[in-house]
Amino acid sequence: MTARRHHPAARYLVVLLGLLLVGFGYALVTGVGEASAAPGGAAQNQGQIAQGRVIFLAVCASCHGVLAQGVPGVAPSLIGVGSAAVDFQVSTGRMPSREPVEENPRKPVLLHPWQIRALAAYIASLGGGPAIPSAAQVSQSGAHVGLGEQLFVTDCAQCHNFQGAGGALTYGKYAPPLTASTPKQIYEAMLTGPEAMPVFNNTTITPQQKRDIIAYIVQTRNEPNPGGFSLGRVGPVTEGLVVFLGLLLFMVFAALWITARHGKAHE
Amino acid sequence: MTTSRAIAGTGNWLDERFRGAKGMRTFFRKIFPDHWTFLLGEIALYSFVILLLSGTFLALWFKPSMTEIVYHGSYIKFHNMRMSEAYASTLNISFDVRGGLLVRQIHHWAADLFVGAILAHMLRIFFTGAYRKPREVNWLIGVTLLTLALIEGLFGYSLPDDLLSGAGLRITQGVLQSVPIVGTYASFFLFGGQYPGQLIIPRMYIMHVLLIPGLFLALIGAHLFIMFHQKHTQVPGKGRTNTNVVGAPMYPYFMAKTGAFFLFTFAAVAIAATFVQINPIWIYGPYNPIAISSGSQPDFYMGFLEGSLRIMPAWQWVVFGHTFAFNVFGPALLIPGFIFTSAAVWPFIEQWITGDKREHHVIERPRNAPTRTALGMAMVAFYGVLWLEGANDVLSQHLDVSLYTITEIARWSIFVVPIITYIITKRICLGLQHKDQHLLEHGVETGIIVQRPSGEFVEITRPLSEEARAKIVRPEPLALPSGAEEPVPPPAMRRTVGRVKARLNKVLAESVPMNGHGNGAHPDGEHAAIGPGDGGDS
Amino acid sequence: MSDSPAGRWPGDDQTADDQTADGAPRRVVGTPPPGRSLLGDGAADVPAAPPRELPSDPEDLPSAKRAERVVAACFMVAFLAGLAFIVAYFVFPVHTLDGVARSNLGLGLSMSLVFLGLAAGTTIWVRRLMPDVELTEARKPLRSSEEDRAAFEQTFEEGADASQFVKRPLIRRTLIAASLPALAAPILLLRDLGPLPRKDLTFTVWRPGLRLLKADANTPVTPGSFSSPGSMITVVPDGYQDKFDALAKAAVIIIKFAPGQVEYTNADHPVPGKVVANWTVDNIVAYSKICTHVGCPAALYEQTTHHILCPCHQSTFDATRGAAVIFGPATRPLPQLPMTVDAKGFLVARHDFTEPVGPSYWERP
């Protein structure tokens, strides 16, 4: 096993092993079971926050500072960002960031859900901020998809494209596609305004309007393409490529076939 | 085989009224030269027929009205939403008319193919010199047809009043508005007031279904008639001269082949309409002037205009209290003006430079006119840079390149890339000509190597067959002498214009002479593999 | 078929050989006279058939037979696909997305096979079944012969003389004069296509006290509800929510900044590179959403760089410095909308923009 110690995944395995040991060890010692997401139970909350702090120190403090105060030029302060921001960043895999980039991409998630909840609770305890939405808050039953469409094209499509395919921003940033985002993550992103995205708090876009927008995004990305292959729904650019690489090429072959001299050898 | 009674009877009946026997016979016996590149124009013609048929179908359901209604159709996501009747009727065609979506997609794919085919056909005509006398008028008609096709397509995809095409319409209005002196008037007259107004879609509709198709029918008819009357050009080859046409007769050969090609065109469009979704307006949503999407592009044939708007630096001047918005009307009007005007006048410029006033019925292989081919490729490169810049945000997103960087690269490329393309293309043409000249003079290698008594190894070559020879030989020069090299040049040549003409004549005439004076093989049937006098150009 | 023995028109001087003068068929009774052989000996009686221009059959007959079967198969595929199209039309309902998908596939696939089958069959037919020919036709020079030209010239000149057009300049000139207004008339009839622009482009519908409503939701905004730095939302003027003509110029975005991010000026008019402090409320700044390039909504706001990016042609504006242009083809900053709060605490406009919004135009003051 030590022969593989320089493997890039090794550091993650070590961290995971350490976390698991600490977590289980702590659980054994304090007698606290799997942390629940429900608020209430001060003793439970404190336990979760403490767990979160351990995870934070192991995974996040190297960039965000031991007190989550941020390191200028490296990572922002996390005081006041709220549990919603933590849940969004970590559950989409954006955090922990692997290397300094213009924009942190979605990547495979490192932490378990209970670890994410603990981490979120800890950060929330530092300075408050928007909370993780409940299941009811992101439920799409009764949503007005039509209003969601209008809100989406007015305030979201200019970055994320008509149906959430994403788009280019400046200096290497981009608005990511919304194809893989869960309703909770979409809600949290609107609420917290990650990276370059503006903040749409609950008084700017109300929770009901957020649900309408989420319903529109989910329905649109799930709906079938009745006209055939959608070419990624990119639009006229890919349609133009099909004209030249598909239609015209087909016609050229047809023309070659029709005009070929049957059986005559060519010099 | 005797003709069936029905056909003979009909023929007789018509002949008694129209005296058609001689004319129909001439028509049936008309010879059509055969080459696959001659079918590119037919793609455009048959796409046009498909557009007429599918467009008539769509017109039976489409409502060209900007009146807002509340939607209650089958696309549930938009229930109870307000939208224009134009948009709602397009949703209706797509989801509530059987075959509606198929015909909509056929119409749009056929429109894209129509323009693409016109471009391919135009390039073929240009690169083979088929626009030369006596076909200059047909070339002008063709350039006009291309311009009309672009406008027709723009109007066509803007009719459904969706968010994507509506954004394009706003851009069109902003461009129109920026034109000096008349811009605001033109914009208010076209839209019937402020943008967007209530009139633009009905107006575009009548231009799209009546006025422009009428012009198309007239111009396409003239285009075909001229081609018919002057007879089609032919590819150089054995037995093909400037005073004959060699090929197969119209009846039954050409009719069958062109019929098959029409069926292939329809098949291609039908396959695309079945398997590849195009213009899904329900994804874009109804138009709203306060909304926009990233990655908004017009249909591909407008891409070069979009690119020219994006590439332009922010150059605007205020002159005597008036705003000269060069950053807008420069790219939107001057660039297409430049491209289409230079295309239109090129046959006449070339005639002036080369002094060539003969009839040309045999086309030139592109390599045999190196300067012309290089200029054409430079123009294609210019167009191509603008085209790519039009998709810069899509490229940025999918190729992971910074957005501004693409534009900055394009701003330099628009000058550098055409120049490099010209140089490279010319070199390639001259190189291919050298290769042909080599073939003519030294013959084709047979791969048989023999040893001479003196010990050296030689490869036997054989002369080209007559057919192959006829294809390669180019007995006439590209340009007549301008008179500038004579001991006493004519007076016209001594003025500045004359000197410019002489210079251009020289450049345009650059070519490797290929009059086939070599007999194709050395007298003793052998050719030294290594030895003096071998290799390179001669 | 066309000549009926029964009917004969007066003046018709065609007399067929086997008809008498009154139209009755001539009957031959008995042995035919010599010299007229019923069976014929070929050359004398029957005119020589003109030589064939086209061969009647292809050279390789066995290959042609095979090809014929292939062609027939292609046409049969087309036939069956045509039937399938008719069936598909009735079998696949629309009105749902899945239904439309199935119908499109069914109708489209069958239609494609019809055309492909016919196209492939016809192509093989031409190539394999029709005999190869290469014929030559002469081209005449396109220039007319000298005689034709001279004759045309004469006809043209005689006609011109006869028309008196050249000889009587008074007619000519008055005719031209008469047609000039007639030619101008169609152009004149187009005058009512639209109103004159006058000052319409200079102003928008914003006026003092008009509330800013969040677009689509159509609810007013208080500074307290729009208090998170980095927020951005589109707003429209109250009373014009559905009026596209007004919205196409009056759409506005409001952005909330943290203290210290914005470069303010105390002037009461736009200053390049600065935000007019008097027109903002609580570090909330309002800019026209209509790009000054060609009028797309410039809505892409990057919270971290404070850049407003227009997605159409990538014009970029710095929101902390009065929407000054930092990249792209736009030449002027986005106009700032003067804001204040009304008695109820909602954001309202102080007055209209102090410069025209949207794309440039010739008469722009």
mmCIF file of N, CA and C in Angstrom, chain C residues 192-280:
data_model
loop_
_atom_site.group_PDB
_atom_site.id
_atom_site.type_symbol
_atom_site.label_atom_id
_atom_site.label_comp_id
_atom_site.label_asym_id
_atom_site.label_seq_id
_atom_site.Cartn_x
_atom_site.Cartn_y
_atom_site.Cartn_z
ATOM 1 N N ASP C 192 -47.227 56.434 -45.780
ATOM 2 C CA ASP C 192 -47.919 56.115 -44.536
ATOM 3 C C ASP C 192 -47.536 54.773 -43.951
ATOM 4 N N LEU C 193 -46.436 54.199 -44.436
ATOM 5 C CA LEU C 193 -45.929 52.968 -43.835
ATOM 6 C C LEU C 193 -45.699 53.156 -42.354
ATOM 7 N N GLY C 194 -45.238 54.333 -41.995
ATOM 8 C CA GLY C 194 -44.977 54.545 -40.580
ATOM 9 C C GLY C 194 -44.916 56.009 -40.261
ATOM 10 N N PRO C 195 -45.035 56.343 -38.979
ATOM 11 C CA PRO C 195 -44.916 57.750 -38.590
ATOM 12 C C PRO C 195 -43.472 58.195 -38.696
ATOM 13 N N LEU C 196 -43.275 59.492 -38.718
ATOM 14 C CA LEU C 196 -41.919 60.011 -38.701
ATOM 15 C C LEU C 196 -41.351 59.831 -37.294
ATOM 16 N N PRO C 197 -40.062 59.616 -37.204
ATOM 17 C CA PRO C 197 -39.501 59.364 -35.872
ATOM 18 C C PRO C 197 -39.589 60.561 -34.936
ATOM 19 N N ARG C 198 -39.526 61.734 -35.456
ATOM 20 C CA ARG C 198 -39.554 62.956 -34.615
ATOM 21 C C ARG C 198 -38.644 62.781 -33.410
ATOM 22 N N LYS C 199 -39.211 62.953 -32.207
ATOM 23 C CA LYS C 199 -38.360 62.837 -31.017
ATOM 24 C C LYS C 199 -38.604 61.513 -30.288
ATOM 25 N N ASP C 200 -39.275 60.568 -30.957
ATOM 26 C CA ASP C 200 -39.698 59.363 -30.238
ATOM 27 C C ASP C 200 -38.540 58.562 -29.685
ATOM 28 N N LEU C 201 -37.393 58.636 -30.354
ATOM 29 C CA LEU C 201 -36.270 57.830 -29.880
ATOM 30 C C LEU C 201 -35.558 58.479 -28.703
ATOM 31 N N THR C 202 -35.846 59.748 -28.455
ATOM 32 C CA THR C 202 -35.121 60.456 -27.406
ATOM 33 C C THR C 202 -35.614 60.092 -26.020
ATOM 34 N N PHE C 203 -36.917 59.757 -25.917
ATOM 35 C CA PHE C 203 -37.497 59.566 -24.596
ATOM 36 C C PHE C 203 -37.995 58.143 -24.422
ATOM 37 N N THR C 204 -38.138 57.758 -23.151
ATOM 38 C CA THR C 204 -38.814 56.504 -22.819
ATOM 39 C C THR C 204 -40.046 56.867 -22.005
ATOM 40 N N VAL C 205 -40.750 55.844 -21.497
ATOM 41 C CA VAL C 205 -41.977 56.117 -20.747
ATOM 42 C C VAL C 205 -41.712 56.455 -19.278
ATOM 43 N N TRP C 206 -40.466 56.340 -18.860
ATOM 44 C CA TRP C 206 -40.172 56.648 -17.456
ATOM 45 C C TRP C 206 -40.482 58.117 -17.164
ATOM 46 N N ARG C 207 -41.141 58.362 -16.044
ATOM 47 C CA ARG C 207 -41.411 59.735 -15.630
ATOM 48 C C ARG C 207 -41.396 59.785 -14.106
ATOM 49 N N PRO C 208 -41.372 60.986 -13.567
ATOM 50 C CA PRO C 208 -41.224 61.098 -12.106
ATOM 51 C C PRO C 208 -42.303 60.320 -11.374
ATOM 52 N N GLY C 209 -41.881 59.551 -10.392
ATOM 53 C CA GLY C 209 -42.814 58.843 -9.523
ATOM 54 C C GLY C 209 -43.264 57.499 -10.047
ATOM 55 N N LEU C 210 -42.825 57.119 -11.237
ATOM 56 C CA LEU C 210 -43.261 55.835 -11.781
ATOM 57 C C LEU C 210 -42.522 54.710 -11.074
ATOM 58 N N ARG C 211 -43.292 53.733 -10.546
ATOM 59 C CA ARG C 211 -42.662 52.680 -9.749
ATOM 60 C C ARG C 211 -41.903 51.685 -10.620
ATOM 61 N N LEU C 212 -40.838 51.132 -10.017
ATOM 62 C CA LEU C 212 -40.099 50.053 -10.672
ATOM 63 C C LEU C 212 -40.736 48.728 -10.237
ATOM 64 N N LEU C 213 -41.212 47.935 -11.182
ATOM 65 C CA LEU C 213 -41.786 46.636 -10.841
ATOM 66 C C LEU C 213 -40.845 45.540 -11.303
ATOM 67 N N LYS C 214 -40.705 44.495 -10.466
ATOM 68 C CA LYS C 214 -39.896 43.353 -10.885
ATOM 69 C C LYS C 214 -40.585 42.709 -12.088
ATOM 70 N N ALA C 215 -39.809 42.483 -13.131
ATOM 71 C CA ALA C 215 -40.378 41.960 -14.379
ATOM 72 C C ALA C 215 -41.044 40.618 -14.141
ATOM 73 N N ASP C 216 -42.143 40.389 -14.828
ATOM 74 C CA ASP C 216 -42.913 39.140 -14.809
ATOM 75 C C ASP C 216 -43.641 38.921 -13.493
ATOM 76 N N ALA C 217 -42.969 39.182 -12.364
ATOM 77 C CA ALA C 217 -43.675 39.073 -11.088
ATOM 78 C C ALA C 217 -44.560 40.295 -10.861
ATOM 79 N N ASN C 218 -44.115 41.419 -11.443
ATOM 80 C CA ASN C 218 -44.884 42.675 -11.391
ATOM 81 C C ASN C 218 -45.167 43.140 -9.978
ATOM 82 N N THR C 219 -44.176 43.018 -9.090
ATOM 83 C CA THR C 219 -44.309 43.544 -7.728
ATOM 84 C C THR C 219 -43.293 44.646 -7.532
ATOM 85 N N PRO C 220 -43.627 45.667 -6.730
ATOM 86 C CA PRO C 220 -42.671 46.770 -6.534
ATOM 87 C C PRO C 220 -41.521 46.340 -5.630
ATOM 88 N N VAL C 221 -40.481 47.190 -5.589
ATOM 89 C CA VAL C 221 -39.244 46.847 -4.878
ATOM 90 C C VAL C 221 -38.989 47.864 -3.795
ATOM 91 N N THR C 222 -38.659 47.396 -2.607
ATOM 92 C CA THR C 222 -38.145 48.304 -1.583
ATOM 93 C C THR C 222 -36.664 48.054 -1.435
ATOM 94 N N PRO C 223 -35.895 49.075 -1.048
ATOM 95 C CA PRO C 223 -34.456 48.839 -0.846
ATOM 96 C C PRO C 223 -34.202 47.738 0.167
ATOM 97 N N GLY C 224 -35.069 47.631 1.168
ATOM 98 C CA GLY C 224 -34.868 46.610 2.188
ATOM 99 C C GLY C 224 -34.996 45.203 1.645
ATOM 100 N N SER C 225 -35.836 45.037 0.609
ATOM 101 C CA SER C 225 -36.011 43.687 0.080
ATOM 102 C C SER C 225 -34.934 43.343 -0.938
ATOM 103 N N PHE C 226 -34.169 44.334 -1.320
ATOM 104 C CA PHE C 226 -33.151 44.129 -2.346
ATOM 105 C C PHE C 226 -31.809 44.478 -1.736
ATOM 106 N N SER C 227 -31.476 43.807 -0.633
ATOM 107 C CA SER C 227 -30.383 44.296 0.197
ATOM 108 C C SER C 227 -29.130 43.430 0.160
ATOM 109 N N SER C 228 -29.164 42.299 -0.542
ATOM 110 C CA SER C 228 -27.955 41.464 -0.556
ATOM 111 C C SER C 228 -27.004 41.981 -1.619
ATOM 112 N N PRO C 229 -25.788 42.374 -1.218
ATOM 113 C CA PRO C 229 -24.845 42.834 -2.245
ATOM 114 C C PRO C 229 -24.611 41.751 -3.282
ATOM 115 N N GLY C 230 -24.555 42.164 -4.524
ATOM 116 C CA GLY C 230 -24.402 41.192 -5.595
ATOM 117 C C GLY C 230 -25.724 40.803 -6.224
ATOM 118 N N SER C 231 -26.810 41.392 -5.744
ATOM 119 C CA SER C 231 -28.108 41.066 -6.327
ATOM 120 C C SER C 231 -28.304 41.830 -7.630
ATOM 121 N N MET C 232 -29.079 41.263 -8.506
ATOM 122 C CA MET C 232 -29.443 41.918 -9.768
ATOM 123 C C MET C 232 -30.809 41.423 -10.168
ATOM 124 N N ILE C 233 -31.648 42.318 -10.664
ATOM 125 C CA ILE C 233 -32.961 41.877 -11.146
ATOM 126 C C ILE C 233 -33.425 42.838 -12.224
ATOM 127 N N THR C 234 -34.282 42.351 -13.119
ATOM 128 C CA THR C 234 -34.840 43.195 -14.175
ATOM 129 C C THR C 234 -36.104 43.866 -13.667
ATOM 130 N N VAL C 235 -36.241 45.157 -13.948
ATOM 131 C CA VAL C 235 -37.450 45.878 -13.556
ATOM 132 C C VAL C 235 -38.067 46.574 -14.768
ATOM 133 N N VAL C 236 -39.378 46.781 -14.686
ATOM 134 C CA VAL C 236 -40.117 47.433 -15.763
ATOM 135 C C VAL C 236 -40.976 48.542 -15.165
ATOM 136 N N PRO C 237 -41.381 49.543 -15.974
ATOM 137 C CA PRO C 237 -42.189 50.637 -15.403
ATOM 138 C C PRO C 237 -43.616 50.187 -15.117
ATOM 139 N N ASP C 238 -44.141 50.653 -14.015
ATOM 140 C CA ASP C 238 -45.493 50.316 -13.595
ATOM 141 C C ASP C 238 -46.488 50.786 -14.641
ATOM 142 N N GLY C 239 -47.395 49.911 -15.051
ATOM 143 C CA GLY C 239 -48.392 50.262 -16.052
ATOM 144 C C GLY C 239 -47.994 49.870 -17.461
ATOM 145 N N TYR C 240 -46.774 49.427 -17.660
ATOM 146 C CA TYR C 240 -46.316 49.068 -19.004
ATOM 147 C C TYR C 240 -45.838 47.622 -19.054
ATOM 148 N N GLN C 241 -46.346 46.796 -18.123
ATOM 149 C CA GLN C 241 -45.824 45.440 -18.003
ATOM 150 C C GLN C 241 -45.933 44.650 -19.293
ATOM 151 N N ASP C 242 -47.042 44.880 -20.055
ATOM 152 C CA ASP C 242 -47.253 44.056 -21.243
ATOM 153 C C ASP C 242 -47.024 44.817 -22.527
ATOM 154 N N LYS C 243 -46.567 46.059 -22.415
ATOM 155 C CA LYS C 243 -46.463 46.864 -23.632
ATOM 156 C C LYS C 243 -45.039 46.771 -24.180
ATOM 157 N N PHE C 244 -44.901 45.932 -25.204
ATOM 158 C CA PHE C 244 -43.573 45.668 -25.752
ATOM 159 C C PHE C 244 -42.922 46.911 -26.320
ATOM 160 N N ASP C 245 -43.713 47.784 -26.947
ATOM 161 C CA ASP C 245 -43.127 48.993 -27.523
ATOM 162 C C ASP C 245 -42.424 49.830 -26.465
ATOM 163 N N ALA C 246 -43.050 49.900 -25.295
ATOM 164 C CA ALA C 246 -42.440 50.668 -24.204
ATOM 165 C C ALA C 246 -41.277 49.895 -23.596
ATOM 166 N N LEU C 247 -41.476 48.601 -23.394
ATOM 167 C CA LEU C 247 -40.454 47.804 -22.724
ATOM 168 C C LEU C 247 -39.180 47.710 -23.541
ATOM 169 N N ALA C 248 -39.322 47.751 -24.868
ATOM 170 C CA ALA C 248 -38.139 47.612 -25.721
ATOM 171 C C ALA C 248 -37.151 48.727 -25.472
ATOM 172 N N LYS C 249 -37.579 49.806 -24.845
ATOM 173 C CA LYS C 249 -36.647 50.869 -24.487
ATOM 174 C C LYS C 249 -36.576 51.110 -22.993
ATOM 175 N N ALA C 250 -37.619 50.679 -22.245
ATOM 176 C CA ALA C 250 -37.685 51.092 -20.841
ATOM 177 C C ALA C 250 -37.208 50.029 -19.866
ATOM 178 N N ALA C 251 -36.849 48.838 -20.350
ATOM 179 C CA ALA C 251 -36.401 47.793 -19.417
ATOM 180 C C ALA C 251 -35.135 48.247 -18.714
ATOM 181 N N VAL C 252 -35.068 47.950 -17.412
ATOM 182 C CA VAL C 252 -33.971 48.439 -16.571
ATOM 183 C C VAL C 252 -33.486 47.287 -15.699
ATOM 184 N N ILE C 253 -32.195 47.257 -15.369
ATOM 185 C CA ILE C 253 -31.721 46.324 -14.349
ATOM 186 C C ILE C 253 -31.255 47.132 -13.147
ATOM 187 N N ILE C 254 -31.574 46.627 -11.959
ATOM 188 C CA ILE C 254 -31.047 47.254 -10.742
ATOM 189 C C ILE C 254 -30.054 46.285 -10.108
ATOM 190 N N ILE C 255 -28.963 46.861 -9.610
ATOM 191 C CA ILE C 255 -27.881 46.069 -9.021
ATOM 192 C C ILE C 255 -27.576 46.622 -7.637
ATOM 193 N N LYS C 256 -27.409 45.710 -6.697
ATOM 194 C CA LYS C 256 -27.063 46.126 -5.328
ATOM 195 C C LYS C 256 -25.577 45.920 -5.101
ATOM 196 N N PHE C 257 -24.904 46.973 -4.631
ATOM 197 C CA PHE C 257 -23.469 46.878 -4.357
ATOM 198 C C PHE C 257 -23.214 46.936 -2.867
ATOM 199 N N ALA C 258 -22.073 46.414 -2.486
ATOM 200 C CA ALA C 258 -21.616 46.603 -1.102
ATOM 201 C C ALA C 258 -21.042 48.009 -0.993
ATOM 202 N N PRO C 259 -21.027 48.562 0.206
ATOM 203 C CA PRO C 259 -20.482 49.918 0.359
ATOM 204 C C PRO C 259 -19.050 49.977 -0.130
ATOM 205 N N GLY C 260 -18.709 51.050 -0.821
ATOM 206 C CA GLY C 260 -17.337 51.249 -1.258
ATOM 207 C C GLY C 260 -17.000 50.672 -2.611
ATOM 208 N N GLN C 261 -17.930 49.958 -3.206
ATOM 209 C CA GLN C 261 -17.586 49.352 -4.491
ATOM 210 C C GLN C 261 -17.782 50.297 -5.659
ATOM 211 N N VAL C 262 -18.711 51.247 -5.473
ATOM 212 C CA VAL C 262 -19.113 52.099 -6.601
ATOM 213 C C VAL C 262 -18.321 53.402 -6.590
ATOM 214 N N GLU C 263 -18.008 53.895 -7.818
ATOM 215 C CA GLU C 263 -17.339 55.204 -7.916
ATOM 216 C C GLU C 263 -18.390 56.267 -8.187
ATOM 217 N N TYR C 264 -18.672 57.015 -7.140
ATOM 218 C CA TYR C 264 -19.763 57.983 -7.252
ATOM 219 C C TYR C 264 -19.279 59.341 -7.720
ATOM 220 N N THR C 265 -20.219 60.093 -8.280
ATOM 221 C CA THR C 265 -19.997 61.512 -8.489
ATOM 222 C C THR C 265 -21.179 62.246 -7.885
ATOM 223 N N ASN C 266 -20.939 63.452 -7.448
ATOM 224 C CA ASN C 266 -22.023 64.233 -6.858
ATOM 225 C C ASN C 266 -22.736 65.102 -7.871
ATOM 226 N N ALA C 267 -22.260 65.048 -9.118
ATOM 227 C CA ALA C 267 -22.946 65.847 -10.138
ATOM 228 C C ALA C 267 -24.352 65.309 -10.340
ATOM 229 N N ASP C 268 -25.204 66.147 -10.907
ATOM 230 C CA ASP C 268 -26.593 65.750 -11.138
ATOM 231 C C ASP C 268 -26.824 65.313 -12.581
ATOM 232 N N HIS C 269 -25.748 64.972 -13.271
ATOM 233 C CA HIS C 269 -25.842 64.554 -14.666
ATOM 234 C C HIS C 269 -24.779 63.487 -14.887
ATOM 235 N N PRO C 270 -24.874 62.728 -15.958
ATOM 236 C CA PRO C 270 -23.895 61.652 -16.155
ATOM 237 C C PRO C 270 -22.484 62.194 -16.335
ATOM 238 N N VAL C 271 -21.550 61.555 -15.657
ATOM 239 C CA VAL C 271 -20.139 61.876 -15.811
ATOM 240 C C VAL C 271 -19.455 60.590 -16.246
ATOM 241 N N PRO C 272 -18.649 60.627 -17.317
ATOM 242 C CA PRO C 272 -18.041 59.377 -17.799
ATOM 243 C C PRO C 272 -17.243 58.687 -16.707
ATOM 244 N N GLY C 273 -17.499 57.398 -16.524
ATOM 245 C CA GLY C 273 -16.744 56.614 -15.555
ATOM 246 C C GLY C 273 -17.280 56.704 -14.145
ATOM 247 N N LYS C 274 -18.374 57.449 -13.932
ATOM 248 C CA LYS C 274 -18.876 57.596 -12.561
ATOM 249 C C LYS C 274 -20.362 57.296 -12.513
ATOM 250 N N VAL C 275 -20.815 56.943 -11.311
ATOM 251 C CA VAL C 275 -22.232 56.734 -11.066
ATOM 252 C C VAL C 275 -22.768 57.967 -10.334
ATOM 253 N N VAL C 276 -23.911 58.474 -10.833
ATOM 254 C CA VAL C 276 -24.492 59.664 -10.202
ATOM 255 C C VAL C 276 -25.106 59.248 -8.869
ATOM 256 N N ALA C 277 -24.526 59.750 -7.785
ATOM 257 C CA ALA C 277 -24.950 59.297 -6.454
ATOM 258 C C ALA C 277 -26.402 59.640 -6.180
ATOM 259 N N ASN C 278 -26.805 60.808 -6.633
ATOM 260 C CA ASN C 278 -28.155 61.295 -6.381
ATOM 261 C C ASN C 278 -29.228 60.406 -6.986
ATOM 262 N N TRP C 279 -28.831 59.608 -7.977
ATOM 263 C CA TRP C 279 -29.794 58.770 -8.665
ATOM 264 C C TRP C 279 -29.836 57.358 -8.104
ATOM 265 N N THR C 280 -29.061 57.107 -7.065
ATOM 266 C CA THR C 280 -29.036 55.756 -6.502
ATOM 267 C C THR C 280 -29.716 55.774 -5.142
#
